[in-house]
Short mmCIF file of C-alpha atoms in Angstrom, two decimals:
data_model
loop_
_atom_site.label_atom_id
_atom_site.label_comp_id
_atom_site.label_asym_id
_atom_site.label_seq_id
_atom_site.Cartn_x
_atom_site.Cartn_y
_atom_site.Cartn_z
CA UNK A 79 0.00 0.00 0.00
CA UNK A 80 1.66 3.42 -1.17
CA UNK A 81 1.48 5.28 1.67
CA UNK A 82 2.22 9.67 2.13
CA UNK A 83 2.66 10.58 5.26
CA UNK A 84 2.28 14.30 7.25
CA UNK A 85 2.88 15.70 10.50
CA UNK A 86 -1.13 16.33 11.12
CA UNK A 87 -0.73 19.66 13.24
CA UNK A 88 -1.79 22.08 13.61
CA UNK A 89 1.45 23.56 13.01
CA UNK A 90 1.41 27.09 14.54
CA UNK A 91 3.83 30.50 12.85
CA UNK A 92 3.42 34.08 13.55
CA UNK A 93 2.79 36.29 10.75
CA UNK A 94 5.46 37.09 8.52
CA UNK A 95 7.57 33.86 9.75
CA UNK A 96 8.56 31.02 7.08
CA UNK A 97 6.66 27.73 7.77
CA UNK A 98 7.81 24.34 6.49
CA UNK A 99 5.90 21.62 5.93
CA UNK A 100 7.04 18.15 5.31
CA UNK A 101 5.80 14.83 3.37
CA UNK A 102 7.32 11.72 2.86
CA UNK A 103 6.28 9.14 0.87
CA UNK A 104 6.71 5.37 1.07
CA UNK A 105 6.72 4.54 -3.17
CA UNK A 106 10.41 4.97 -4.84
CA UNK A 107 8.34 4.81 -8.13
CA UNK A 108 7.44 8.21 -7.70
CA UNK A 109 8.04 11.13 -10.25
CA UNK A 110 5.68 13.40 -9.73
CA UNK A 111 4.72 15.49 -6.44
CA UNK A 112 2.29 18.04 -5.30
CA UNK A 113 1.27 20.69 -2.87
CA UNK A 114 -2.60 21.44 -2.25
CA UNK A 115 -4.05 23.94 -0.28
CA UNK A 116 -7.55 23.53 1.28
CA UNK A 117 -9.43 26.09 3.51
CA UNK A 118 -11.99 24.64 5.90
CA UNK A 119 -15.18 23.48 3.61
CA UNK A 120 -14.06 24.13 0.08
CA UNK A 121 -11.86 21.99 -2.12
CA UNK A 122 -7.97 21.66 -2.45
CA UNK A 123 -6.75 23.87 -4.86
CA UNK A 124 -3.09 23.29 -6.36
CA UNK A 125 -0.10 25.47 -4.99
CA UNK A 126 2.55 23.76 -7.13
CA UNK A 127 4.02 21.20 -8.82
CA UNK A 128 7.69 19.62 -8.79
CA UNK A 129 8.92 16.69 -10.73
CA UNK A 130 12.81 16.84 -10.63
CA UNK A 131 15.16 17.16 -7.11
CA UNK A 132 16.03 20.37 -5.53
CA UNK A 133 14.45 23.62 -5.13
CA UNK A 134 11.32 25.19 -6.78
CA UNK A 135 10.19 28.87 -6.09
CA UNK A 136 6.96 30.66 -6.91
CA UNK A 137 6.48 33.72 -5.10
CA UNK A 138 6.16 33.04 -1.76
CA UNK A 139 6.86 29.01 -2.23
CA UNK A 140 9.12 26.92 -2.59
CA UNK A 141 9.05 23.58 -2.72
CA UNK A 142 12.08 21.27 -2.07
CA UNK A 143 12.49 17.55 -3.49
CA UNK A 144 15.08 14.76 -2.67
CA UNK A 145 13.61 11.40 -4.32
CA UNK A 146 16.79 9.91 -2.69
CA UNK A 147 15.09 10.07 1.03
CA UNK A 148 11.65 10.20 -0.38
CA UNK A 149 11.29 13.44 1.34
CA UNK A 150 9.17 17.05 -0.28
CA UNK A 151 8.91 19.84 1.48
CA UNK A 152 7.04 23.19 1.38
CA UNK A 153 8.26 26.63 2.69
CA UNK A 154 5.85 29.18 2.91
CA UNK A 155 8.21 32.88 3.39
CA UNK A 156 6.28 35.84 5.08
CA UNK A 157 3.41 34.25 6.58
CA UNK A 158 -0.10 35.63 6.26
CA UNK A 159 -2.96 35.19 8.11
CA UNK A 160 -4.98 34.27 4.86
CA UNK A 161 -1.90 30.95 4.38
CA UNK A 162 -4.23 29.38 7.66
CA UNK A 163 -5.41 26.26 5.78
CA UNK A 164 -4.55 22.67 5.55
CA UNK A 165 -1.92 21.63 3.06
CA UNK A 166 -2.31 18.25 1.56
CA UNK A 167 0.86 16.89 -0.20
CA UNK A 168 0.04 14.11 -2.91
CA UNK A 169 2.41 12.21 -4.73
CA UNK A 170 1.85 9.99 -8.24
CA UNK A 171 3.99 7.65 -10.68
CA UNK A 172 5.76 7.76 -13.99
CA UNK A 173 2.49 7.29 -15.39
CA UNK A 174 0.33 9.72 -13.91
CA UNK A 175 -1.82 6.88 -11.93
CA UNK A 176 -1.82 5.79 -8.44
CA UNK A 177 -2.53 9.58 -6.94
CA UNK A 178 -1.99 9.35 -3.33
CA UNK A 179 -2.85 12.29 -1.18
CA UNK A 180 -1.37 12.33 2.42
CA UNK A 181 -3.41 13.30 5.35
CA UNK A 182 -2.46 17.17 5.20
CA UNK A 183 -1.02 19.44 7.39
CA UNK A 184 -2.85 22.36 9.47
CA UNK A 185 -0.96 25.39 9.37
CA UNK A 186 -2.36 28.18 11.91
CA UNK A 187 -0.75 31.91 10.80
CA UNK A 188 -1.05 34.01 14.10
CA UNK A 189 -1.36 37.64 13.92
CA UNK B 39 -12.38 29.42 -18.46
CA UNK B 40 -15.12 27.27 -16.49
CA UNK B 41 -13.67 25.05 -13.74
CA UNK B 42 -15.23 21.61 -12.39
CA UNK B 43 -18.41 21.25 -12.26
CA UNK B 44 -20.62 19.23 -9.32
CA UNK B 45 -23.63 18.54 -8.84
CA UNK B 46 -25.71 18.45 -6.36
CA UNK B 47 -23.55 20.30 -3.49
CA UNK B 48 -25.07 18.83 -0.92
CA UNK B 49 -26.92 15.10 -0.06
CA UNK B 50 -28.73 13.72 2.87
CA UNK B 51 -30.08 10.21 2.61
CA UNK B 52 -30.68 7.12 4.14
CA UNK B 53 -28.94 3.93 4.61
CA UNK B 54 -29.57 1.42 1.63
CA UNK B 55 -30.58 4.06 -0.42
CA UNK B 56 -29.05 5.15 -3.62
CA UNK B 57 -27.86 8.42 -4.48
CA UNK B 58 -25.40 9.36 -8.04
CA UNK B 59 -23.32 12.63 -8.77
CA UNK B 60 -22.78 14.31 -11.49
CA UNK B 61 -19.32 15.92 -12.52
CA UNK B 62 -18.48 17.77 -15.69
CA UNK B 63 -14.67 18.42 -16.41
CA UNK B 64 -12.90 21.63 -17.18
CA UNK B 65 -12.55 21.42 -21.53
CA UNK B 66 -10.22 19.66 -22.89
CA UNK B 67 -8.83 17.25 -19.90
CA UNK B 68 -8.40 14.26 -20.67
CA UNK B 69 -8.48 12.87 -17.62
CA UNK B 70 -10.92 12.81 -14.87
CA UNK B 71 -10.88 11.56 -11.34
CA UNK B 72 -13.21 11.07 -8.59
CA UNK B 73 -12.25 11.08 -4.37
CA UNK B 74 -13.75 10.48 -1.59
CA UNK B 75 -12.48 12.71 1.13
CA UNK B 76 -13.41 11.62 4.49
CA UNK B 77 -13.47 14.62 7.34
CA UNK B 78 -9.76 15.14 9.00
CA UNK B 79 -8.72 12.80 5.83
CA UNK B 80 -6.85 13.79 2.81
CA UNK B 81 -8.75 12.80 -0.37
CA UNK B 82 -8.95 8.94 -1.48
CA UNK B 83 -9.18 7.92 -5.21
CA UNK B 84 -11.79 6.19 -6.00
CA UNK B 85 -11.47 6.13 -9.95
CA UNK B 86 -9.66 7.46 -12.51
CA UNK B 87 -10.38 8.02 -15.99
CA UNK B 88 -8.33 8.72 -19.35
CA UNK B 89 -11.20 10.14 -22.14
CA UNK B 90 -13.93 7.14 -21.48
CA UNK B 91 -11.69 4.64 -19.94
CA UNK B 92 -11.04 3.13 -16.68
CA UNK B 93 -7.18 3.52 -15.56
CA UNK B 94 -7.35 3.22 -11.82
CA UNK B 95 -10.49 1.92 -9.92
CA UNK B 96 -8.20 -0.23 -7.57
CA UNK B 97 -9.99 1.70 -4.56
CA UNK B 98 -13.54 1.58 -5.96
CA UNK B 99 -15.49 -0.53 -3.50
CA UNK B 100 -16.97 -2.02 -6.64
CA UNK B 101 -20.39 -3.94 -4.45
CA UNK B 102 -21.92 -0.60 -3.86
CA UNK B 103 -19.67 1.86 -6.02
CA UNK B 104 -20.08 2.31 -9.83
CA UNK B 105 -18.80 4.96 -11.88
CA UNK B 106 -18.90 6.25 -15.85
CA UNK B 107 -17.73 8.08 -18.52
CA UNK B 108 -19.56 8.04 -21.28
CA UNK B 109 -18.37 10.11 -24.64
CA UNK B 110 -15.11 10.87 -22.63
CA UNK B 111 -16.69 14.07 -20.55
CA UNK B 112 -18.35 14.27 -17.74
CA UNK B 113 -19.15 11.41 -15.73
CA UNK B 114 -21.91 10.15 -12.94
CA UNK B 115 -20.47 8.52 -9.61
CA UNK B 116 -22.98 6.08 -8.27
CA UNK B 117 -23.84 4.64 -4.60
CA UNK B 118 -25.68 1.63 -4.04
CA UNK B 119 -27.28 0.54 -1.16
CA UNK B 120 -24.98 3.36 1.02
CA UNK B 121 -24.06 2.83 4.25
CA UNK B 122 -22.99 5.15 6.68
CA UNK B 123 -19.91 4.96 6.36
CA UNK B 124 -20.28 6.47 3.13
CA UNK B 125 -20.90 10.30 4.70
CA UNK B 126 -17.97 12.07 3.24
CA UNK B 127 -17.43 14.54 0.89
CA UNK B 128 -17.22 13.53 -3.08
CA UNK B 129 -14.59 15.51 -4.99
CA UNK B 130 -14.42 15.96 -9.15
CA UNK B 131 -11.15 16.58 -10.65
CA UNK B 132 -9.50 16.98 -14.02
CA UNK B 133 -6.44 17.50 -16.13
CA UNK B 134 -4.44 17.06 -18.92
CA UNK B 135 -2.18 13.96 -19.50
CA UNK B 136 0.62 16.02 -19.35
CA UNK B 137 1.06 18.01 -17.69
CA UNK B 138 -1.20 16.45 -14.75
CA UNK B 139 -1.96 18.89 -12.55
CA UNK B 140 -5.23 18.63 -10.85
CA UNK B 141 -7.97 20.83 -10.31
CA UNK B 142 -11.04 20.30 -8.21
CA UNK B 143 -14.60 20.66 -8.37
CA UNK B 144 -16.60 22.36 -5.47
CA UNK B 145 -17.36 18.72 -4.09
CA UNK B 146 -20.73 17.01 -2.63
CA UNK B 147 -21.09 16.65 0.82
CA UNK B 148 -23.23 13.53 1.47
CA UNK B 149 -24.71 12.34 4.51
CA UNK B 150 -26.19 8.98 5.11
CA UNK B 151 -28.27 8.68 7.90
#
């Protein structure tokens, strides 16, 4: 069973602070890897995408890949009030099937 | 351009009764997917599509679960007889083949009672 796994939260940062979240994932089959934000009662909607390792940057994210210890990350810079959602990471193979989703982390922005 | 369509938003039924949804895709994905996203749960596949065919229903529970895609657009997600551990919510998605980014529908919110 492909499994992704997140720290659940909630994972608390004052405004304006960088926040990291952190996914692993148990399949070395996969290529491609996702970030998803989703406020309370509406659906995820996609952040960003990253397929090879290292770094990825758009705007305010980055998102960091090492396939070698099955590890993605996201880093949120200057923290707003409005980034308080869950962030569901979700990982998928060469072949764009088997979409797994981990069980998100809650991120809580504090004024 | 339109994004995913759902219908209905929102379902309350009984146990043993039947209940379908309806999701139409943003043009031009090929692909179409449909989750079941339990509260305090990330979202579970349930099926995949490419155009009208079946590329990942490994976590269909296929006794009470159907699903289709006619003419390659949108599809219907069935339940029948649902139980309650069926309350959840019942996400649409769709992309491209490549690249495969993902974009949700408003999702159902059933509740089985």
């Amino acid at each position: 069973q492909k499994e992704v796994e997140q720290n659940s939260g909630p994972l608390s940062v004052p405004e304006g602070a960088i926040a990291s979240l952190n996914c692993t994932y148990s399949d070395r089959g996969s290529q491609s890897f996702f970030w998803y934000r989703q406020y309370s009662g509406k659906s995820p909607e996609l952040i960003m995408f990253i397929y090879s390792n290292g770094d990825k940057e758009d705007g305010r994210f980055t998102a960091q890949l090492n396939k070698a210890s099955q590890y993605v990350s996201l880093l949120i810079r200057d923290s707003q009030p409005s980034d308080s959602a869950t962030y569901l990471c979700a990982v998928n193979d060469n072949y764009g099937q088997n979409f797994v989703f981990g069980p998100g982390t809650r991120l809580s922005v504090l004024p | 351009e339109a994004g995913v369509a759902q219908s209905p938003r929102y379902k309350i039924i009984e146990k043993r009764q039947s209940v379908a949804f309806w999701c139409n895709p943003i043009s031009g994905h090929a692909t179409l997917y449909w989750y079941q996203q339990i509260l305090g749960q990330g979202p579970k596949l349930l099926i995949q599509f490419q155009n009208n065919g079946v590329v990942d229903d490994s976590q269909l529970p296929k006794d009470r679960f159907s699903a289709e895609r006619l003419k390659g657009v949108d599809s219907t997600l069935k339940i029948q007889p649902a139980k309650l551990e069926d309350s959840a919510v019942y996400l649409c998605a769709s992309s491209k083949i490549v690249p495969n980014e993902q974009f949700f529908g408003p999702g159902t919110r059933l509740t089985v009672l």
